XYZ file of C-alpha atoms in Angstrom:
561
model
C 25.183 -8.124 -12.120
C 22.195 -6.333 -13.601
C 22.455 -2.602 -14.463
C 20.774 -1.372 -11.300
C 23.281 -3.323 -9.186
C 26.060 -1.701 -11.012
C 24.622 1.687 -10.271
C 24.484 0.755 -6.552
C 28.087 -0.444 -6.577
C 29.283 2.720 -8.301
C 27.971 4.802 -5.350
C 26.231 3.849 -2.198
C 22.518 4.814 -2.829
C 22.180 6.564 0.505
C 24.871 9.024 -0.645
C 22.180 10.424 -2.967
C 20.709 12.423 -0.101
C 23.748 14.727 -0.141
C 23.291 14.958 -3.905
C 19.592 16.296 -3.539
C 20.887 19.246 -1.430
C 23.413 20.054 -4.149
C 21.066 19.795 -7.054
C 18.583 22.023 -5.147
C 21.152 24.635 -4.445
C 22.384 24.678 -8.025
C 18.922 24.695 -9.409
C 19.651 21.786 -11.762
C 17.183 20.590 -14.518
C 16.619 16.719 -15.074
C 19.076 17.036 -18.033
C 21.675 18.596 -15.868
C 21.237 16.066 -13.085
C 21.792 13.327 -15.630
C 24.888 14.999 -17.159
C 26.460 15.401 -13.693
C 25.589 11.938 -12.280
C 24.627 9.661 -14.967
C 21.355 7.877 -15.585
C 22.031 5.692 -12.512
C 21.094 8.628 -10.324
C 17.432 8.185 -11.160
C 17.607 4.794 -9.495
C 19.594 6.112 -6.404
C 17.155 8.943 -5.834
C 14.671 6.286 -4.789
C 16.613 6.028 -1.535
C 15.594 9.700 -0.859
C 12.033 8.599 -1.339
C 11.927 10.215 -4.797
C 10.632 8.920 -8.109
C 10.997 10.930 -11.330
C 7.435 11.596 -12.586
C 6.671 10.959 -16.330
C 6.429 14.851 -16.474
C 9.992 15.892 -16.646
C 11.279 18.113 -14.061
C 8.971 16.847 -11.161
C 9.055 14.161 -8.574
C 6.736 12.011 -6.606
C 8.051 12.036 -3.043
C 7.060 9.320 -0.513
C 6.885 9.883 3.207
C 7.401 6.858 5.417
C 4.887 6.430 8.354
C 5.804 3.385 10.427
C 2.671 1.589 11.310
C 0.718 4.314 9.690
C 0.821 6.290 12.984
C 1.058 10.135 12.881
C 0.809 12.776 15.505
C -1.601 15.529 14.635
C 1.300 17.837 14.203
C 3.050 15.560 11.764
C -0.252 15.078 9.720
C -0.745 18.842 9.593
C 2.865 19.317 8.296
C 2.241 16.780 5.513
C -0.892 18.489 4.473
C 0.618 21.935 4.582
C 3.614 20.695 2.508
C 1.292 19.322 -0.107
C -0.494 22.758 -0.260
C 2.883 24.555 -0.684
C 4.947 22.247 -2.822
C 2.736 19.668 -4.582
C 1.425 22.104 -7.047
C 1.093 21.509 -10.630
C 2.507 24.147 -13.053
C 0.210 26.095 -15.454
C 1.625 24.181 -18.440
C 0.114 20.868 -16.876
C -3.217 22.568 -15.935
C -2.221 24.265 -12.586
C -5.143 24.133 -10.045
C -7.255 22.372 -12.896
C -4.681 19.626 -13.521
C -7.049 16.959 -12.304
C -10.912 17.471 -12.557
C -11.569 15.588 -9.403
C -8.842 16.758 -7.162
C -7.233 19.632 -8.813
C -3.637 19.675 -7.449
C -1.896 19.870 -4.069
C -3.258 16.440 -2.935
C -1.868 13.501 -1.005
C -2.137 9.887 -1.749
C -2.445 7.355 1.061
C -0.785 4.112 -0.056
C -1.340 0.477 0.591
C 1.887 0.546 2.643
C 0.698 3.377 4.990
C 2.893 5.939 3.240
C 1.994 9.352 1.964
C 2.840 10.280 -1.602
C 2.893 13.784 -3.072
C 3.290 14.691 -6.732
C 4.582 17.696 -8.550
C 7.542 18.160 -6.267
C 10.531 20.222 -7.581
C 14.037 19.255 -6.582
C 14.668 22.877 -5.269
C 11.837 22.544 -2.816
C 12.898 19.136 -1.184
C 15.513 20.502 1.307
C 13.029 22.999 2.801
C 10.393 20.217 2.911
C 12.977 17.925 4.683
C 13.712 20.625 7.231
C 10.036 20.929 8.065
C 9.793 17.175 8.246
C 12.833 17.048 10.623
C 11.063 19.414 12.983
C 8.324 16.977 13.493
C 10.110 13.569 13.135
C 9.155 12.599 9.625
C 11.403 11.202 6.849
C 11.381 10.203 3.285
C 14.615 8.246 3.514
C 14.236 4.773 1.995
C 10.683 5.392 1.016
C 11.668 3.615 -2.169
C 14.652 1.664 -3.292
C 16.177 -1.791 -2.688
C 16.034 -1.685 1.109
C 13.650 -1.992 3.964
C 10.516 -0.089 3.076
C 7.821 1.443 5.449
C 7.112 -1.103 8.253
C 3.406 -1.998 8.241
C 1.200 -2.352 11.341
C -2.344 -2.415 12.489
C -3.621 1.245 12.303
C -5.592 0.621 15.522
C -2.578 -0.486 17.505
C -3.141 0.395 21.139
C -6.750 1.165 20.605
C -8.500 -1.971 19.778
C -9.515 -4.851 22.120
C -8.801 -7.364 19.119
C -5.014 -7.033 19.901
C -3.003 -9.327 22.123
C -0.534 -6.528 22.690
C 0.487 -3.105 21.216
C 3.260 -3.710 18.647
C 3.661 -0.127 17.702
C 6.924 0.131 19.815
C 8.415 -2.721 18.049
C 7.335 -1.223 14.620
C 9.080 1.976 15.519
C 12.224 0.235 16.795
C 12.606 -2.015 13.587
C 11.899 1.011 11.376
C 14.520 3.177 13.195
C 17.155 0.230 12.937
C 16.831 -0.058 9.120
C 16.296 3.607 8.157
C 19.720 5.097 7.236
C 21.538 1.795 7.991
C 24.097 1.646 5.222
C 24.730 -2.070 6.005
C 21.202 -3.128 4.924
C 20.362 -0.307 2.540
C 21.551 -2.100 -0.520
C 19.565 -5.451 -0.766
C 18.799 -7.355 -3.943
C 15.266 -5.847 -4.198
C 12.770 -3.989 -1.940
C 12.289 -5.547 1.513
C 8.777 -5.329 2.966
C 8.018 -5.948 6.646
C 4.846 -5.929 8.625
C 4.521 -6.376 12.467
C 1.341 -6.661 14.420
C -0.044 -7.734 17.808
C -3.449 -7.771 16.497
C -5.512 -11.060 16.084
C -7.031 -9.703 12.923
C -4.236 -9.474 10.321
C -5.035 -6.156 8.654
C -1.326 -5.550 8.409
C -1.298 -8.278 5.649
C 1.537 -10.574 6.813
C 0.623 -13.087 4.138
C 1.862 -10.929 1.332
C 5.115 -9.468 2.796
C 8.647 -10.516 2.917
C 8.504 -10.731 6.721
C 5.310 -10.887 8.674
C 5.403 -10.893 12.481
C 2.077 -11.850 14.029
C 1.029 -12.447 17.573
C 1.723 -15.625 19.396
C 2.143 -17.055 22.839
C 4.569 -19.564 24.290
C 5.526 -21.128 27.601
C 9.226 -20.455 28.159
C 11.052 -21.327 31.446
C 7.653 -21.751 33.134
C 6.445 -18.301 32.089
C 3.761 -17.627 29.591
C 4.941 -14.959 27.120
C 3.541 -12.990 24.302
C 5.662 -12.679 21.158
C 5.601 -13.262 17.463
C 5.393 -15.989 14.858
C 7.106 -15.282 11.535
C 5.883 -15.466 8.033
C 8.314 -15.057 5.227
C 8.341 -14.818 1.453
C 4.938 -13.359 0.642
C 4.286 -10.977 -2.181
C 2.198 -10.086 -5.342
C 3.105 -8.710 -8.782
C 3.930 -11.222 -11.480
C 4.847 -14.087 -9.178
C 2.404 -13.892 -6.290
C 3.104 -16.105 -3.276
C 1.539 -16.512 0.105
C 4.075 -16.356 2.892
C 5.375 -19.369 4.574
C 5.306 -20.112 8.309
C 8.534 -20.590 10.054
C 8.964 -22.636 13.315
C 10.250 -19.856 15.488
C 8.955 -17.792 18.423
C 10.223 -14.272 18.623
C 10.106 -12.235 21.816
C 9.366 -8.544 21.169
C 12.837 -7.428 22.317
C 14.308 -9.821 19.792
C 12.372 -8.562 16.707
C 15.061 -6.256 15.459
C 17.659 -9.141 15.581
C 15.303 -11.573 13.818
C 14.619 -9.041 11.061
C 18.210 -8.129 10.614
C 19.061 -11.811 10.250
C 16.481 -12.171 7.545
C 17.789 -9.112 5.810
C 21.369 -10.546 6.068
C 20.156 -13.838 4.490
C 18.533 -12.031 1.606
C 21.585 -9.737 1.129
C 23.918 -12.722 0.990
C 21.796 -15.215 -0.961
C 19.389 -13.169 -3.023
C 19.620 -12.914 -6.780
C 21.457 -9.768 -8.046
C 21.418 -10.728 -11.670
C 17.946 -11.089 -12.864
C 15.668 -8.284 -11.436
C 12.623 -10.114 -12.521
C 13.072 -12.860 -10.024
C 15.172 -11.302 -7.256
C 12.364 -10.626 -4.685
C 12.816 -12.549 -1.437
C 9.845 -14.650 -2.122
C 11.625 -16.244 -5.026
C 14.625 -17.108 -2.709
C 12.243 -18.688 -0.159
C 10.616 -20.687 -2.909
C 13.901 -21.816 -4.273
C 15.405 -22.894 -0.907
C 12.199 -24.069 0.682
C 10.939 -22.572 4.047
C 12.864 -25.082 6.243
C 16.135 -24.423 4.557
C 15.608 -20.688 4.567
C 14.733 -20.830 8.336
C 18.137 -22.698 8.795
C 19.918 -19.907 7.031
C 18.281 -17.328 9.267
C 19.279 -19.231 12.402
C 22.776 -19.457 11.254
C 22.888 -15.612 10.900
C 20.958 -14.724 14.032
C 22.769 -13.759 17.149
C 20.230 -15.169 19.379
C 18.627 -18.634 19.765
C 15.176 -18.765 18.452
C 12.765 -21.080 20.174
C 10.348 -23.134 18.297
C 6.850 -21.719 17.554
C 4.218 -21.584 20.207
C 0.501 -20.990 19.865
C -0.533 -18.693 17.012
C -3.219 -16.128 17.911
C -4.219 -14.789 14.525
C -7.835 -15.481 13.929
C -8.446 -14.034 10.449
C -8.206 -10.974 8.329
C -9.911 -7.533 8.905
C -9.906 -5.546 5.787
C -10.492 -2.128 7.226
C -11.365 0.038 10.238
C -13.876 2.368 8.514
C -16.620 3.572 10.925
C -16.900 4.686 14.594
C -15.423 2.298 16.944
C -15.041 2.071 20.747
C -11.491 2.113 21.912
C -10.473 -0.138 24.762
C -9.939 3.098 26.811
C -13.255 3.993 28.441
C -15.210 6.802 26.912
C -12.899 7.084 23.824
C -13.599 6.223 20.220
C -11.651 6.115 16.978
C -13.154 7.095 13.647
C -12.220 5.435 10.398
C -12.802 7.745 7.374
C -13.266 6.353 3.815
C -10.887 7.771 1.186
C -11.697 6.243 -2.187
C -8.463 5.278 -3.909
C -6.554 7.094 -1.092
C -6.412 10.479 -2.556
C -7.427 13.698 -0.791
C -6.594 17.306 -0.737
C -3.626 18.424 1.314
C -5.813 21.142 2.776
C -8.288 18.350 3.774
C -5.649 16.273 5.344
C -4.335 19.315 7.301
C -8.008 19.956 8.377
C -8.333 16.328 9.559
C -5.123 16.818 11.636
C -6.363 20.073 13.183
C -9.730 18.367 14.042
C -7.830 15.624 15.733
C -6.233 18.214 17.947
C -9.497 20.091 18.546
C -11.706 17.136 19.409
C -9.222 14.485 20.533
C -7.873 13.638 23.989
C -4.163 14.213 24.759
C -3.028 11.119 22.848
C -5.082 11.859 19.685
C -3.438 10.615 16.446
C -4.031 10.211 12.727
C -3.493 6.727 11.501
C -3.109 5.545 7.825
C -4.460 2.080 6.846
C -3.413 -0.362 4.211
C -6.765 0.007 2.470
C -5.916 3.787 1.780
C -8.199 4.993 4.502
C -7.317 6.823 7.717
C -8.368 6.911 11.339
C -8.516 9.602 13.998
C -8.117 8.228 17.405
C -8.768 9.114 21.023
C -11.974 10.980 20.429
C -14.271 11.324 23.494
C -17.736 9.909 22.706
C -19.342 13.330 23.221
C -17.091 14.863 20.555
C -17.846 12.401 17.690
C -20.820 14.250 16.221
C -18.801 17.499 16.074
C -15.906 15.706 14.366
C -18.172 14.232 11.740
C -19.720 17.708 11.097
C -16.360 19.169 10.115
C -16.063 20.124 6.401
C -13.410 17.541 5.467
C -15.545 14.700 6.888
C -18.507 15.380 4.489
C -16.364 13.954 1.678
C -14.884 10.997 3.688
C -17.823 9.914 5.821
C -17.376 6.695 7.914
C -20.488 4.917 6.546
C -19.832 4.501 2.769
C -21.358 2.102 0.423
C -19.705 -1.330 -0.020
C -17.918 -0.592 -3.320
C -16.637 2.831 -2.052
C -15.513 1.137 1.129
C -13.566 -1.494 -0.661
C -12.126 0.513 -3.436
C -8.180 0.769 -3.794
C -6.374 2.352 -6.729
C -2.724 2.724 -7.639
C -1.183 5.906 -9.080
C -2.060 4.938 -12.697
C -0.844 6.547 -15.910
C -1.448 10.105 -14.697
C 2.108 10.031 -13.182
C 3.491 6.548 -13.328
C 5.792 5.502 -16.154
C 4.765 1.898 -15.974
C 0.916 2.195 -15.749
C -1.045 1.584 -18.882
C -4.437 3.019 -17.809
C -5.824 5.809 -15.711
C -6.824 4.554 -12.283
C -7.466 7.147 -9.558
C -10.328 8.966 -11.119
C -11.773 5.671 -12.577
C -11.801 3.988 -9.246
C -13.634 6.840 -7.497
C -16.239 7.237 -10.158
C -16.885 3.515 -10.593
C -17.171 2.928 -6.839
C -19.728 5.515 -6.433
C -21.641 4.468 -9.612
C -21.538 0.956 -8.445
C -22.975 1.738 -5.079
C -25.970 3.449 -6.845
C -26.549 0.747 -9.475
C -25.873 -2.551 -7.734
C -27.645 -4.210 -4.848
C -25.325 -5.853 -2.340
C -26.730 -8.024 0.486
C -26.999 -6.011 3.643
C -24.625 -8.235 5.621
C -21.747 -7.385 3.210
C -20.043 -4.267 4.405
C -17.373 -4.031 1.706
C -16.760 -5.324 -1.799
C -12.968 -5.069 -2.308
C -12.420 -3.682 -5.788
C -8.742 -3.017 -6.529
C -7.402 -1.449 -9.638
C -3.732 -1.648 -10.788
C -2.708 0.274 -13.838
C -0.245 -2.493 -14.847
C 0.940 -5.874 -13.698
C 3.149 -4.510 -10.819
C 0.221 -4.976 -8.328
C 0.642 -1.663 -6.415
C -3.127 -1.736 -5.751
C -2.887 -5.505 -4.675
C -5.645 -6.796 -7.086
C -4.755 -10.443 -6.390
C -6.216 -10.234 -2.879
C -9.398 -8.507 -3.919
C -13.064 -9.708 -4.411
C -12.624 -8.018 -7.876
C -9.245 -7.099 -9.221
C -8.170 -5.262 -12.310
C -4.829 -5.042 -14.142
C -4.429 -2.408 -16.875
C -4.214 -3.170 -20.593
C -4.642 -1.305 -23.792
C -7.273 -3.265 -25.776
C -7.893 -3.626 -29.520
C -11.614 -3.693 -29.988
C -12.915 -4.969 -33.327
C -16.518 -3.974 -34.030
C -18.688 -2.794 -36.881
C -17.277 0.688 -36.664
C -13.772 -0.624 -37.272
C -10.872 -1.366 -35.009
C -10.371 0.837 -31.958
C -7.610 0.917 -29.353
C -9.145 1.660 -25.847
C -8.270 1.445 -22.225
C -9.154 -1.826 -20.715
C -8.069 -4.438 -18.160
C -7.740 -8.061 -17.128
C -10.648 -8.811 -14.808
C -10.103 -11.243 -11.812
C -12.477 -12.561 -9.188
C -12.135 -14.371 -5.816
C -9.255 -13.148 -3.848
C -8.862 -12.648 -0.117
C -6.504 -12.852 2.793
C -7.114 -14.561 6.160
C -7.908 -18.067 7.091
C -9.378 -18.791 3.586
C -6.629 -16.890 1.816
C -6.292 -17.371 -1.908
C -5.382 -15.312 -4.912
C -8.063 -14.416 -7.347
C -8.423 -16.032 -10.706
C -7.973 -13.934 -13.758
C -11.365 -14.637 -15.389
C -11.326 -12.640 -18.528
C -8.443 -10.750 -20.229
C -8.487 -7.450 -22.220
C -11.995 -6.296 -21.107
C -12.756 -2.811 -22.439
C -13.150 -0.348 -19.555
C -16.623 0.562 -20.765
C -17.806 -3.085 -20.469
C -16.818 -3.521 -16.822
C -19.696 -2.107 -14.984
C -22.230 -3.929 -17.072
C -20.329 -7.207 -16.542
C -20.339 -6.531 -12.794
C -24.063 -5.862 -12.848
C -24.523 -9.385 -14.353
C -22.364 -10.948 -11.764
C -24.003 -9.407 -8.849
C -27.417 -10.400 -10.189
C -26.268 -13.928 -10.254
C -24.624 -13.737 -6.922
C -27.713 -12.416 -5.241
C -29.899 -15.188 -6.829
C -27.432 -18.003 -6.177
C -25.888 -16.950 -2.840
C -25.804 -19.300 0.159
C -26.447 -17.987 3.702
C -23.706 -15.604 4.670
C -21.643 -16.285 1.640
C -19.133 -13.575 0.718
C -18.766 -12.523 -2.869
C -15.184 -13.737 -3.203
C -16.450 -17.183 -1.770
C -19.231 -17.364 -4.277
C -16.740 -16.641 -7.081
C -14.658 -19.524 -6.050
C -17.551 -21.863 -5.702
C -18.829 -21.031 -9.257
C -16.864 -22.491 -12.172
C -14.778 -19.946 -14.045
C -16.346 -20.807 -17.379
C -19.720 -19.973 -15.867
C -18.427 -16.706 -14.429
C -17.272 -15.772 -17.993
C -20.623 -16.747 -19.431
C -22.356 -14.467 -16.891
C -20.152 -11.564 -17.583
C -20.629 -12.033 -21.341
C -24.415 -11.696 -20.913
C -23.962 -7.949 -20.503
C -24.923 -5.661 -23.322
C -21.356 -4.679 -23.724
C -18.233 -6.080 -25.521
C -16.883 -7.980 -22.540
C -14.980 -10.543 -24.448
C -14.636 -8.932 -27.920
C -11.214 -7.400 -27.385
C -7.553 -8.468 -27.279
C -4.560 -6.889 -25.536
C -3.119 -4.434 -27.966
C -0.042 -5.933 -29.653
C -1.016 -9.564 -29.241
C-alpha cells in the first residue's frame, strides 16, 4: 500500500473531526499538531474539509453544497463566516493581502463547493456550530471519499429538465456523508446527478454521472436515469462510458453504493498516480465493470431505455424565465469564482428581499451563481443592488467563460498565479478581441498545474501552469508561463482539447489569442464555434498563427527541461 493508504489504516479518517475540536481547544500550532498525530494527520484532515495552506498555520476549508443549492439563510452564514474567519493576518498583508479582493472572500468551485482561506484551527468549531444551525457541512469536502454531488443549478426551475433531480442529489449526498463504510476509498469519488436535458452537471467527466432517461417497465412509462462511469481529467483524461442500465430515482442510492463498493474492492491502493476510478473502468472495460456493479447491487437493474440528454449547456448566466409563471432566475457572472464574503452575504439578503418564498442561491459548475424565484417586477431592483454591479448577468464572452483554479497564492501544487490573472485577462480580452455576435461565451480555463482543477481539457482555450525558461537577447529569464490548448468541449461533440504549444510565456498569451481570433473571424464557417474551428484547422497551422504574434510565443522551454 502507498503511504496515504497506511495513514488511513492507522486511523479511520473520519476520526479526525474529533481531533479538530481537540486541536482548537488546546490552541495547537501546525508543528504541535504534527508532533501529536504524525504527518498523516494532514491527509486525514481533508475528511474534515480542511487543506493546510502553503502559509503555515492556516487552512483552506471547503463547504459542500449538494447540487449547488443553498437557502438564503445558508448563503448568508457562508458570507458572514468568511467576513469573520477568512481574514489574512497582518504579516501576510491583512486587508491588502490581495490587491483585487483584499481578504475575507469566498471561492465558488467547479464542484459547486465554497472554499474559504486563512482559516485558523481554533475558529473551526465555532464555524461548524454556525453551519450546523442552518444545515451546512464541510465533512468529506476533501479526501478519498464521495465528494460534493453535482447537479443542475437550475433544478426545479428550468423547462429544459425532464424532472427535478435535486431530491435524489440530497439523498445520495446524505447517504455518503459521514458513512464510515464508504469514507475510505482508493481515491476521491465524484458523482453528478441531473434530470436536465442539457448536461451542465458534466456527467462525461465524473466517476458516476446519472442523466435523464425514460423506459417502459411493466406497461408503464417511467422517468429515471442512465449511468455514465469512469470520466475524469488531470493527467489521464477520459470521457465516461455509458452502461446498459436504467435506474429508477428511488434506486439511485443503491446503484451509487454498488459502484462505490466495486471501486472500494477492486481499485488500486498502491500507485496513487493511477488509482482513480477511471483507470479501473479502462482496465476492466465498461462491460466487465458493469457486471461487477450488478454483482454487488441489491436490486435488479433493467437495461437502458431512451436517453434524454440533448447536449451540454455551459452556464446559466443571464435573466431566465422559470417554469413557474411570473418568476425568473438570474445568473450572475463571477470571474474565476471569487467574490467578497460581504458580497455573497449581500446576494443572500437580496434573495430574501426580492425573492418569493422558495428563493434560493445556486452555485454553478462554471464558478457562477444564480438567485432563483424572483418575481418579474423585482428583477430591476435586484440588478440595482451594489453586489450586482460587479457581477452583472450580461458579461463579455471571455468574462462569461473564464474559470480559474486556486493557483500558487495558496496551493502547494500550483506553479503559477491564476485567480488575478484570469480576471484581468478576461476583461482585457473582452476589450481587445472581437467575437462573433452569436457566440455568447469563450470558455477559457486556467489551471496552475497539471491537476486540472479548472478543467482546462474541456475548454475552448485551456492553460496549464509552467515556469518557463526564456532565452532572448537580454539573457536567460525564468518567467511564469503555461501550456496552451485549444478545442475542448463537452456535449454531443465532446472532445478534449489538443495541447497546441508548450511553455508559452504568460506575456505572450494575449497577443497569441489576438492572432487566433483574427484568423477565426476571417475563416469561420456559418455558426461555427471557436472550439470547432480549432479542431477543423490543423494544429501546425494553429501554432503558426500563434507564432505570428509580436511576442515570444514559442521561444521558451519548461524550466528544468
